[in-house]
């Protein structure tokens, strides 16, 4: 569109404030300054653009800046006017690109403070903006580090805690206090995971119970529901409920650095060297006891070990998962040579299957001299007998009984926590019901409120019906605990002897028994075996369903190497 030489120049105004730098009133302040400047110059204001609570270091996330950039090509204005150049952008690449596009389309950039922007002004402003951002980042990090050393928060809410106050009840910046209700939820998550539940099963339970997730009632783009990643997170990066060391009274800062991806302009986490981490002990914020934390870490390590096996490949280029599925025999891959430590391989027909040292058989006596092969028909009863013998020793039973007692006590604590969370949620629903009824009484539109009231009433009745199932149990050992224990050991031996379940049993054995070492007694001309592994843990996985009194992770691990 052509313009008369005598017509006033058309100007588009741009203003922006950052949530971390200014307040919302600054938009009006900026427009007042640039409008006065435009009037003084005799320009005609044809459009206004403003981005609120958005950093000047991004461009794609600023809808009004994007609209202004697209408007350069339309010929709708001759000048872009801002209070200062850093209002348009603090990023040198962004402002340079905008300047090039403006010049291409014949649009000038002006600021109220320094007038028309040329190449030199642009370069100097970009340089000063970059210096400003670097200095701001350094000063901010310095301040945050000082707060961490005092045991205070360096920013960000952590589930399980609320903002802290002083003795007069006034809020203290950076101080945290334990939120009893959320802390009970955290303990429940740790207990469930240690007892063998998967993160997705835990998330499902929390959602089913109507417990708000950490993202509920926040500005985050989330459904407000629990997800498995909220619980599991990333162990190396320390993210996720199960990996937050604040729950054991240890505040870790600077584990991650968030860097803007130049392609997506989104901040992505990068793991810092451990030497750069800053740690402060805050025992008053501990929610999880050390035994439970260690149990969770042990299970995570076991899961990682199993995952690494599945992702690995064997010498035949098959995945370990495929190799595991190939197992036909209970002792496959478990027997090791007592001379060289290498694995023993099986050979022969079903009736005469015999285990030999693979190194001796394939590489010769220079690697391992080997010894007489061990018949599977002899090895299997020996291993099963050894498992049974070790598990029936008084010391093993005593440890089992104490672990069982501890598990019952932990179950009682878990029931107390769950009841507390339940009652808190029920209290919230009762308050909502009272507020809705009061709103109807004072004359608000019942058509808008009755549906919500009915929903709250239904949920409240469900909560009231579930409460009876959450009563705290007594901590009493079953009178027939010795009989239960013997039955479990017998059932384990029977299950492992069943050829129909040899593949499944072999997988269980590989998880729980590290190895079975085969030794040769030259004087006695016979074999003897030693078992290395976590024997009592096998009972948890193999406990028959009819023994409902025995559930959860209640079995201590016993490593043995005694002669069989």
Coordinates of C-alpha atoms in Angstrom, one line a residue:
X1 CA 0.0 0.0 0.0
X2 CA 1.5 3.4 -1.1
X3 CA 1.7 6.2 1.4
X4 CA 1.5 10.0 0.8
X5 CA 4.8 11.8 1.3
X6 CA 3.0 14.2 3.7
X7 CA 1.1 11.6 5.7
X8 CA 2.5 10.8 9.2
X9 CA 4.7 7.8 9.7
X10 CA 2.9 4.8 11.0
X11 CA 4.3 3.2 14.2
X12 CA 3.7 -0.1 16.0
X13 CA 4.4 -0.2 19.7
X14 CA 5.9 -3.1 21.5
X15 CA 6.1 -3.7 25.3
X16 CA 7.1 -6.7 27.4
X17 CA 7.7 -7.6 31.0
X18 CA 9.3 -10.7 32.5
X19 CA 7.8 -12.4 35.5
X20 CA 11.2 -12.5 37.2
X21 CA 12.1 -8.9 36.4
X22 CA 9.1 -6.6 36.5
X23 CA 5.5 -6.3 37.6
X24 CA 2.4 -6.3 35.2
X25 CA 2.1 -2.5 35.6
X26 CA 5.2 -2.0 33.6
X27 CA 3.3 -2.8 30.4
X28 CA 1.2 0.4 30.9
X29 CA 4.3 2.3 32.0
X30 CA 6.1 1.3 28.8
X31 CA 3.2 2.2 26.5
X32 CA 2.9 5.6 28.2
X33 CA 6.6 6.4 27.5
X34 CA 6.5 5.3 23.9
X35 CA 3.2 6.9 23.2
X36 CA 4.6 10.2 24.4
X37 CA 7.7 9.8 22.2
X38 CA 5.5 8.9 19.2
X39 CA 3.4 12.1 19.7
X40 CA 6.5 14.2 20.0
X41 CA 7.7 12.8 16.7
X42 CA 4.4 13.3 15.0
X43 CA 3.9 9.6 14.3
X44 CA 0.6 7.9 14.0
X45 CA 0.1 4.8 16.3
X46 CA -1.5 2.0 14.2
X47 CA -1.0 -1.1 16.4
X48 CA 0.1 -2.3 19.9
X49 CA 1.8 -5.5 20.8
X50 CA 2.5 -6.7 24.4
X51 CA 3.9 -9.9 25.9
X52 CA 3.3 -10.5 29.6
X53 CA 5.4 -12.6 32.1
X54 CA 7.7 -13.9 29.3
X55 CA 11.5 -13.8 29.3
X56 CA 13.2 -11.7 26.7
X57 CA 15.6 -14.6 25.9
X58 CA 13.0 -16.5 24.0
X59 CA 11.1 -15.6 20.8
X60 CA 8.8 -18.6 19.8
X61 CA 7.1 -18.5 23.2
X62 CA 6.1 -14.9 22.8
X63 CA 2.9 -14.8 20.7
X64 CA 2.7 -11.0 20.4
X65 CA 6.4 -10.8 19.3
X66 CA 5.6 -13.5 16.7
X67 CA 2.6 -11.5 15.5
X68 CA 4.8 -8.3 15.3
X69 CA 7.5 -10.2 13.3
X70 CA 4.9 -11.5 10.8
X71 CA 3.5 -7.9 10.6
X72 CA 6.8 -6.6 9.2
X73 CA 6.0 -8.1 5.8
X74 CA 2.4 -6.7 5.6
X75 CA 3.3 -3.0 5.1
X76 CA 1.0 -2.0 7.9
X77 CA 3.6 0.1 9.7
X78 CA 6.8 1.9 9.1
X79 CA 8.4 1.9 12.5
X80 CA 8.6 -0.5 15.5
X81 CA 8.9 1.5 18.7
X82 CA 9.9 0.1 22.1
X83 CA 11.0 1.7 25.4
X84 CA 14.4 0.1 24.9
X85 CA 16.0 -2.5 22.7
X86 CA 16.0 -5.2 25.4
X87 CA 12.2 -5.0 25.5
X88 CA 12.2 -6.5 22.0
X89 CA 14.8 -9.2 22.9
X90 CA 17.8 -9.8 25.2
X91 CA 19.1 -12.5 22.9
X92 CA 21.7 -11.3 20.4
X93 CA 20.6 -13.9 17.7
X94 CA 17.0 -13.0 18.1
X95 CA 17.4 -9.2 17.9
X96 CA 19.8 -9.5 15.0
X97 CA 17.3 -11.7 13.0
X98 CA 14.5 -9.2 13.8
X99 CA 16.7 -6.3 12.7
X100 CA 17.5 -8.0 9.4
X101 CA 13.9 -8.8 8.7
X102 CA 12.8 -5.3 9.5
X103 CA 15.5 -3.8 7.2
X104 CA 14.5 -6.2 4.4
X105 CA 10.8 -5.0 4.6
X106 CA 11.8 -1.3 5.0
X107 CA 10.7 -1.0 8.6
X108 CA 12.8 1.0 11.1
X109 CA 13.4 0.1 14.7
X110 CA 13.3 3.0 17.3
X111 CA 13.6 3.2 21.0
X112 CA 12.3 6.0 23.2
X113 CA 15.6 6.4 24.9
X114 CA 18.1 6.3 22.0
X115 CA 16.1 6.9 18.8
X116 CA 16.7 5.0 15.6
X117 CA 18.5 1.7 15.9
X118 CA 21.4 1.2 13.5
X119 CA 24.0 -1.6 13.2
X120 CA 26.4 -0.1 15.8
X121 CA 23.6 0.5 18.3
X122 CA 22.4 -3.0 17.8
X123 CA 25.8 -4.5 18.3
X124 CA 26.5 -2.5 21.5
X125 CA 23.0 -3.2 22.9
X126 CA 23.4 -7.0 22.2
X127 CA 26.8 -7.0 23.9
X128 CA 25.5 -5.2 27.0
X129 CA 22.5 -7.5 27.1
X130 CA 24.7 -10.6 27.0
X131 CA 26.9 -9.2 29.8
X132 CA 23.9 -8.3 31.8
X133 CA 22.5 -11.9 31.5
X134 CA 25.8 -13.5 32.4
X135 CA 26.2 -11.3 35.5
X136 CA 22.6 -11.8 36.5
X137 CA 23.1 -15.6 36.3
X138 CA 26.3 -15.5 38.3
X139 CA 24.8 -13.3 41.1
X140 CA 21.7 -15.5 41.2
X141 CA 23.7 -18.7 41.5
X142 CA 25.8 -17.1 44.2
X143 CA 22.8 -16.1 46.2
X144 CA 21.2 -19.6 45.8
X145 CA 24.3 -21.3 46.9
X146 CA 24.4 -19.3 50.0
X147 CA 20.8 -20.2 50.8
X148 CA 21.6 -23.9 50.2
X149 CA 24.5 -23.8 52.7
X150 CA 22.0 -22.6 55.3
X151 CA 19.7 -25.5 54.5
X152 CA 17.2 -23.3 52.8
X153 CA 15.4 -23.9 49.5
X154 CA 17.0 -22.7 46.3
X155 CA 13.7 -22.5 44.6
X156 CA 10.9 -24.9 43.5
X157 CA 8.3 -26.8 45.5
X158 CA 9.0 -30.3 46.6
X159 CA 6.1 -32.7 47.3
X160 CA 5.9 -33.5 50.9
X161 CA 6.8 -30.0 52.2
X162 CA 5.1 -26.6 52.6
X163 CA 6.6 -23.1 53.0
X164 CA 8.1 -22.7 56.5
X165 CA 7.3 -20.0 59.0
X166 CA 9.0 -18.5 62.0
X167 CA 7.9 -18.7 65.7
X168 CA 5.3 -16.0 65.1
X169 CA 3.8 -17.8 62.1
X170 CA 5.3 -15.3 59.5
X171 CA 6.6 -16.9 56.3
X172 CA 10.4 -17.3 56.0
X173 CA 11.8 -17.2 52.4
X174 CA 13.4 -20.5 51.5
X175 CA 12.4 -22.3 54.7
X176 CA 10.5 -25.6 54.3
X177 CA 8.4 -27.6 56.7
X178 CA 7.1 -31.1 56.4
X179 CA 3.5 -31.4 55.2
X180 CA 2.1 -34.3 57.3
X181 CA -0.5 -35.4 54.7
X182 CA 1.9 -35.3 51.7
X183 CA 4.6 -36.9 53.8
X184 CA 2.3 -39.8 54.5
X185 CA 1.7 -40.2 50.7
X186 CA 5.5 -40.2 50.1
X187 CA 6.0 -42.9 52.7
X188 CA 3.3 -45.0 51.1
X189 CA 5.0 -44.7 47.7
X190 CA 8.3 -45.8 49.1
X191 CA 6.7 -48.7 51.0
X192 CA 4.8 -49.9 48.0
X193 CA 7.8 -49.8 45.7
X194 CA 10.0 -51.6 48.3
X195 CA 7.3 -54.3 48.5
X196 CA 7.5 -55.0 44.8
X197 CA 4.8 -52.7 43.3
X198 CA 5.7 -51.1 39.9
X199 CA 5.6 -47.3 39.6
X200 CA 2.6 -47.5 37.3
X201 CA 0.7 -49.7 39.8
X202 CA 1.5 -47.1 42.5
X203 CA 0.3 -44.2 40.3
X204 CA -2.9 -46.1 39.6
X205 CA -3.5 -46.6 43.3
X206 CA -3.0 -43.0 44.1
X207 CA -5.3 -41.9 41.3
X208 CA -7.9 -44.4 42.3
X209 CA -7.8 -43.0 45.9
X210 CA -8.2 -39.4 44.5
X211 CA -4.9 -38.1 45.9
X212 CA -3.8 -34.9 44.0
X213 CA -0.5 -35.2 42.3
X214 CA 2.4 -32.8 42.7
X215 CA 1.3 -31.0 39.5
X216 CA -2.3 -30.5 40.6
X217 CA -3.3 -26.8 41.1
X218 CA -0.1 -25.6 39.5
X219 CA 0.7 -23.8 36.2
X220 CA 2.4 -26.9 34.8
X221 CA 0.9 -28.4 31.6
X222 CA -0.3 -31.6 33.2
X223 CA -3.5 -33.5 33.9
X224 CA -2.9 -33.2 37.6
X225 CA -2.9 -37.0 37.8
X226 CA -0.1 -39.3 39.1
X227 CA 2.1 -40.8 36.4
X228 CA 4.8 -43.5 36.7
X229 CA 7.5 -41.0 35.8
X230 CA 6.5 -38.8 38.7
X231 CA 7.3 -41.7 41.0
X232 CA 10.3 -43.3 39.2
X233 CA 11.9 -40.3 37.5
X234 CA 15.6 -40.6 36.6
X235 CA 17.8 -42.1 39.3
X236 CA 21.0 -40.6 37.9
X237 CA 19.6 -37.1 37.7
X238 CA 17.9 -37.4 41.1
X239 CA 14.4 -36.7 39.7
X240 CA 11.2 -38.4 40.7
X241 CA 9.8 -39.1 44.2
X242 CA 11.9 -42.2 44.7
X243 CA 15.2 -40.4 44.0
X244 CA 14.8 -37.2 46.0
X245 CA 17.3 -37.2 48.8
X246 CA 15.6 -34.4 50.6
X247 CA 13.3 -37.2 51.9
X248 CA 16.2 -38.5 54.0
X249 CA 17.3 -35.1 55.1
X250 CA 19.9 -34.3 52.5
X251 CA 19.5 -31.2 50.3
X252 CA 21.4 -31.4 47.0
X253 CA 21.7 -28.4 44.8
X254 CA 23.3 -27.9 41.4
X255 CA 23.0 -31.5 40.4
X256 CA 21.5 -30.3 37.1
X257 CA 22.0 -27.3 34.9
X258 CA 19.1 -26.2 32.7
X259 CA 20.3 -25.0 29.3
X260 CA 18.2 -23.6 26.5
X261 CA 18.1 -25.7 23.3
X262 CA 18.7 -23.2 20.5
X263 CA 16.5 -25.2 18.1
X264 CA 13.4 -25.6 20.4
X265 CA 14.1 -22.7 22.8
X266 CA 13.1 -25.1 25.6
X267 CA 15.3 -25.5 28.7
X268 CA 16.7 -29.0 29.0
X269 CA 18.5 -30.5 32.0
X270 CA 22.2 -31.5 31.8
X271 CA 23.9 -33.4 34.6
X272 CA 26.8 -31.5 36.3
X273 CA 29.9 -33.3 37.6
X274 CA 29.4 -34.5 41.1
X275 CA 32.3 -32.2 42.2
X276 CA 30.0 -29.2 41.5
X277 CA 27.1 -30.5 43.6
X278 CA 26.3 -28.6 46.8
X279 CA 25.0 -30.6 49.7
X280 CA 23.5 -29.6 53.1
X281 CA 22.2 -31.9 55.8
X282 CA 18.7 -31.0 56.9
X283 CA 17.7 -33.8 59.3
X284 CA 14.6 -32.0 60.4
X285 CA 13.2 -32.5 56.9
X286 CA 13.6 -36.3 56.9
X287 CA 10.5 -38.2 55.9
X288 CA 11.8 -41.7 55.0
X289 CA 13.9 -43.8 57.4
X290 CA 17.2 -45.1 56.2
X291 CA 16.1 -48.8 56.1
X292 CA 13.2 -48.0 53.7
X293 CA 15.4 -45.8 51.6
X294 CA 18.0 -48.5 51.3
X295 CA 15.4 -51.1 50.4
X296 CA 14.2 -48.9 47.5
X297 CA 17.7 -48.3 46.3
X298 CA 18.4 -52.0 46.4
X299 CA 15.4 -52.7 44.3
X300 CA 16.3 -50.0 41.8
X301 CA 19.7 -51.5 41.5
X302 CA 18.3 -55.0 40.9
X303 CA 15.9 -53.6 38.3
X304 CA 18.8 -51.9 36.5
X305 CA 20.9 -55.1 36.6
X306 CA 18.0 -57.0 35.1
X307 CA 17.4 -54.4 32.5
X308 CA 21.1 -54.4 31.5
X309 CA 20.9 -58.1 31.0
X310 CA 17.9 -57.8 28.7
X311 CA 19.6 -55.1 26.6
X312 CA 22.9 -57.0 26.4
X313 CA 23.7 -59.5 23.6
X314 CA 25.4 -62.9 23.8
X315 CA 28.0 -64.4 21.6
X316 CA 25.4 -65.5 19.1
X317 CA 24.1 -61.9 18.7
X318 CA 20.9 -62.8 20.5
X319 CA 19.6 -60.5 23.3
X320 CA 20.0 -61.7 26.8
X321 CA 16.2 -61.7 27.0
X322 CA 16.1 -64.2 24.2
X323 CA 18.8 -66.3 25.9
X324 CA 16.7 -66.3 29.1
X325 CA 13.7 -67.5 27.2
X326 CA 15.8 -70.3 25.8
X327 CA 16.4 -71.9 29.2
X328 CA 15.1 -75.4 29.5
X329 CA 16.8 -76.5 32.7
X330 CA 16.6 -75.2 36.2
X331 CA 20.4 -75.0 36.7
X332 CA 21.2 -73.5 33.3
X333 CA 23.9 -70.8 33.6
X334 CA 24.1 -71.2 37.4
X335 CA 26.8 -73.8 37.8
X336 CA 30.4 -72.6 38.0
X337 CA 33.6 -74.5 38.0
X338 CA 35.3 -74.5 41.4
X339 CA 38.8 -74.6 39.8
X340 CA 38.6 -71.7 37.3
X341 CA 35.4 -70.0 38.2
X342 CA 34.0 -70.3 34.6
X343 CA 30.6 -71.5 33.7
X344 CA 29.7 -75.1 33.3
X345 CA 27.8 -76.3 30.3
X346 CA 25.4 -79.3 29.9
X347 CA 25.8 -82.1 27.4
X348 CA 24.2 -85.5 26.8
X349 CA 20.7 -86.9 26.4
X350 CA 17.9 -86.2 28.8
X351 CA 18.7 -89.3 30.9
X352 CA 22.5 -88.7 31.0
X353 CA 22.6 -84.9 31.0
X354 CA 26.0 -83.9 32.6
X355 CA 27.6 -80.6 33.5
X356 CA 31.2 -80.0 32.5
X357 CA 33.5 -77.0 32.9
X358 CA 33.1 -75.1 29.6
X359 CA 36.7 -73.7 29.7
X360 CA 38.3 -77.1 30.3
X361 CA 36.2 -78.7 27.5
X362 CA 36.7 -76.0 24.9
X363 CA 40.1 -74.5 25.7
X364 CA 42.0 -77.4 27.3
X365 CA 44.1 -77.9 30.5
X366 CA 46.2 -74.7 29.9
X367 CA 43.1 -72.8 31.0
X368 CA 41.4 -75.3 33.3
X369 CA 42.3 -78.9 34.2
X370 CA 38.6 -79.6 34.8
X371 CA 37.2 -82.7 36.7
X372 CA 34.7 -85.4 36.3
X373 CA 31.3 -84.1 35.0
X374 CA 28.4 -83.8 37.3
X375 CA 25.1 -85.5 36.3
X376 CA 22.1 -83.2 36.4
X377 CA 20.2 -85.9 38.1
X378 CA 22.7 -85.6 40.9
X379 CA 23.2 -81.8 40.9
X380 CA 19.5 -80.9 41.0
X381 CA 18.6 -82.8 44.2
X382 CA 21.8 -81.5 45.8
X383 CA 20.9 -77.9 45.1
X384 CA 17.3 -78.3 46.2
X385 CA 18.4 -80.1 49.4
X386 CA 20.9 -77.4 50.1
X387 CA 18.2 -74.7 49.7
X388 CA 15.9 -76.6 52.0
X389 CA 18.7 -77.2 54.6
X390 CA 19.8 -73.6 54.7
X391 CA 16.3 -72.3 55.0
X392 CA 15.4 -74.7 57.8
X393 CA 18.3 -73.7 60.0
X394 CA 17.2 -72.0 63.2
X395 CA 19.2 -68.9 62.4
X396 CA 17.4 -68.5 59.1
X397 CA 14.0 -68.9 60.7
X398 CA 14.9 -66.4 63.5
X399 CA 15.8 -63.8 60.9
X400 CA 12.6 -64.5 59.0
X401 CA 10.6 -64.1 62.2
X402 CA 12.2 -60.8 63.1
X403 CA 11.7 -59.5 59.5
X404 CA 8.1 -60.7 59.6
X405 CA 7.6 -58.8 62.9
X406 CA 9.2 -55.7 61.4
X407 CA 7.0 -56.0 58.3
X408 CA 3.9 -56.1 60.5
X409 CA 5.0 -53.0 62.4
X410 CA 5.7 -51.3 59.1
X411 CA 2.2 -52.3 57.8
X412 CA 0.7 -50.7 60.9
X413 CA 2.6 -47.5 60.2
X414 CA 1.5 -47.6 56.6
X415 CA -2.1 -48.0 57.7
X416 CA -1.8 -45.0 60.0
X417 CA -0.4 -42.9 57.1
X418 CA -3.1 -44.1 54.7
X419 CA -5.9 -43.4 57.2
X420 CA -4.4 -39.9 57.8
X421 CA -4.5 -39.2 54.0
X422 CA -8.0 -40.6 53.7
X423 CA -9.3 -38.5 56.6
X424 CA -7.7 -35.3 55.1
X425 CA -9.3 -35.9 51.7
X426 CA -12.6 -36.7 53.4
X427 CA -12.3 -33.5 55.3
X428 CA -11.8 -31.5 52.1
X429 CA -14.9 -33.0 50.6
X430 CA -17.0 -32.2 53.6
X431 CA -15.8 -28.6 53.5
X432 CA -16.6 -28.4 49.8
X433 CA -20.1 -29.8 50.5
X434 CA -20.7 -27.2 53.2
X435 CA -19.5 -24.4 50.9
X436 CA -21.8 -25.5 48.1
X437 CA -24.8 -25.8 50.4
X438 CA -24.1 -22.3 51.8
X439 CA -23.8 -20.9 48.2
X440 CA -27.2 -22.3 47.4
X441 CA -28.7 -20.9 50.6
X442 CA -27.5 -17.4 49.9
X443 CA -29.2 -17.5 46.4
X444 CA -26.5 -18.4 43.9
X445 CA -27.8 -20.3 40.8
X446 CA -28.6 -23.8 42.0
X447 CA -28.5 -25.1 38.4
X448 CA -24.8 -24.5 38.4
X449 CA -24.1 -25.9 41.8
X450 CA -26.3 -29.0 42.2
X451 CA -24.4 -31.1 39.8
X452 CA -21.1 -30.3 41.5
X453 CA -22.8 -30.9 44.9
X454 CA -24.0 -34.3 43.8
X455 CA -20.5 -35.3 42.6
X456 CA -19.0 -34.2 45.9
X457 CA -21.7 -36.2 47.8
X458 CA -21.0 -39.3 45.8
X459 CA -17.3 -39.1 46.3
X460 CA -17.8 -38.5 50.0
X461 CA -20.0 -41.6 50.4
X462 CA -17.3 -43.6 48.6
X463 CA -14.6 -42.3 51.0
X464 CA -16.8 -43.0 54.0
X465 CA -17.3 -46.6 52.8
X466 CA -13.6 -47.2 52.3
X467 CA -12.6 -46.1 55.8
X468 CA -13.5 -49.4 57.4
X469 CA -10.9 -51.1 55.3
X470 CA -8.2 -48.8 56.5
X471 CA -8.3 -49.6 60.2
X472 CA -4.9 -50.0 61.8
X473 CA -4.0 -53.7 62.4
X474 CA -2.5 -55.1 65.6
X475 CA 1.1 -56.2 65.5
X476 CA 0.8 -59.8 66.5
X477 CA 2.7 -62.7 65.0
X478 CA 0.5 -65.6 63.8
X479 CA 0.5 -68.5 66.3
X480 CA 1.2 -70.9 63.5
X481 CA 4.1 -68.9 62.0
X482 CA 6.6 -71.9 62.2
X483 CA 4.1 -74.1 60.3
X484 CA 3.6 -71.4 57.7
X485 CA 7.4 -71.1 57.3
X486 CA 7.9 -74.9 56.9
X487 CA 5.0 -75.0 54.4
X488 CA 6.6 -72.2 52.3
X489 CA 10.0 -73.9 52.3
X490 CA 8.3 -77.2 51.2
X491 CA 6.3 -75.4 48.6
X492 CA 9.4 -73.8 47.2
X493 CA 11.3 -77.1 46.9
X494 CA 8.2 -78.6 45.2
X495 CA 7.8 -75.7 42.8
X496 CA 11.5 -75.8 41.7
X497 CA 11.3 -79.6 41.2
X498 CA 8.4 -79.3 38.8
X499 CA 9.6 -79.8 35.3
X500 CA 6.5 -78.0 33.9
X501 CA 7.7 -74.7 35.4
X502 CA 11.4 -75.2 34.9
X503 CA 11.8 -72.1 32.7
X504 CA 10.0 -69.8 35.1
X505 CA 11.8 -71.3 38.1
X506 CA 15.1 -70.9 36.3
X507 CA 14.5 -67.2 35.8
X508 CA 13.6 -66.9 39.5
X509 CA 16.8 -68.8 40.5
X510 CA 18.9 -66.6 38.3
X511 CA 17.6 -63.5 40.0
X512 CA 18.1 -64.8 43.5
X513 CA 21.0 -67.2 43.5
X514 CA 24.2 -65.6 42.2
X515 CA 25.8 -68.9 41.4
X516 CA 26.3 -72.5 42.5
X517 CA 30.0 -73.5 42.6
X518 CA 30.8 -77.1 41.9
X519 CA 33.9 -78.4 43.6
X520 CA 35.8 -81.7 43.2
X521 CA 37.0 -83.7 46.2
X522 CA 39.9 -85.8 44.8
X523 CA 40.3 -87.8 48.0
X524 CA 36.6 -88.7 48.3
X525 CA 36.3 -88.9 44.5
X526 CA 33.1 -86.9 44.6
X527 CA 31.5 -83.5 44.1
X528 CA 30.4 -80.9 46.6
X529 CA 28.5 -77.7 46.0
X530 CA 28.3 -74.3 47.6
X531 CA 25.4 -71.9 47.0
X532 CA 25.9 -68.1 46.9
X533 CA 22.9 -65.9 46.8
X534 CA 19.8 -64.5 48.6
X535 CA 17.9 -67.6 49.7
X536 CA 15.2 -66.2 51.9
X537 CA 14.2 -63.7 49.2
X538 CA 13.1 -66.7 47.2
X539 CA 10.3 -67.4 49.6
X540 CA 8.7 -64.0 48.9
X541 CA 8.5 -64.8 45.2
X542 CA 7.5 -68.4 45.7
X543 CA 5.0 -68.1 48.6
X544 CA 1.8 -69.9 47.7
X545 CA -1.3 -67.7 47.4
X546 CA -3.1 -69.7 50.1
X547 CA -0.6 -68.3 52.7
X548 CA -2.2 -64.9 52.8
X549 CA -0.7 -64.1 56.2
X550 CA 2.7 -63.8 54.5
X551 CA 2.8 -61.0 52.0
X552 CA 5.2 -58.2 51.0
X553 CA 8.9 -57.9 51.4
X554 CA 9.2 -59.6 54.8
X555 CA 12.1 -61.9 54.2
X556 CA 15.7 -61.0 55.0
X557 CA 18.4 -62.0 52.6
X558 CA 20.9 -64.7 53.6
X559 CA 24.1 -65.4 51.8
X560 CA 25.6 -68.8 52.4
X561 CA 28.6 -70.8 51.2
X562 CA 28.4 -73.8 53.4
X563 CA 29.3 -77.2 52.2
X564 CA 26.4 -79.4 50.9

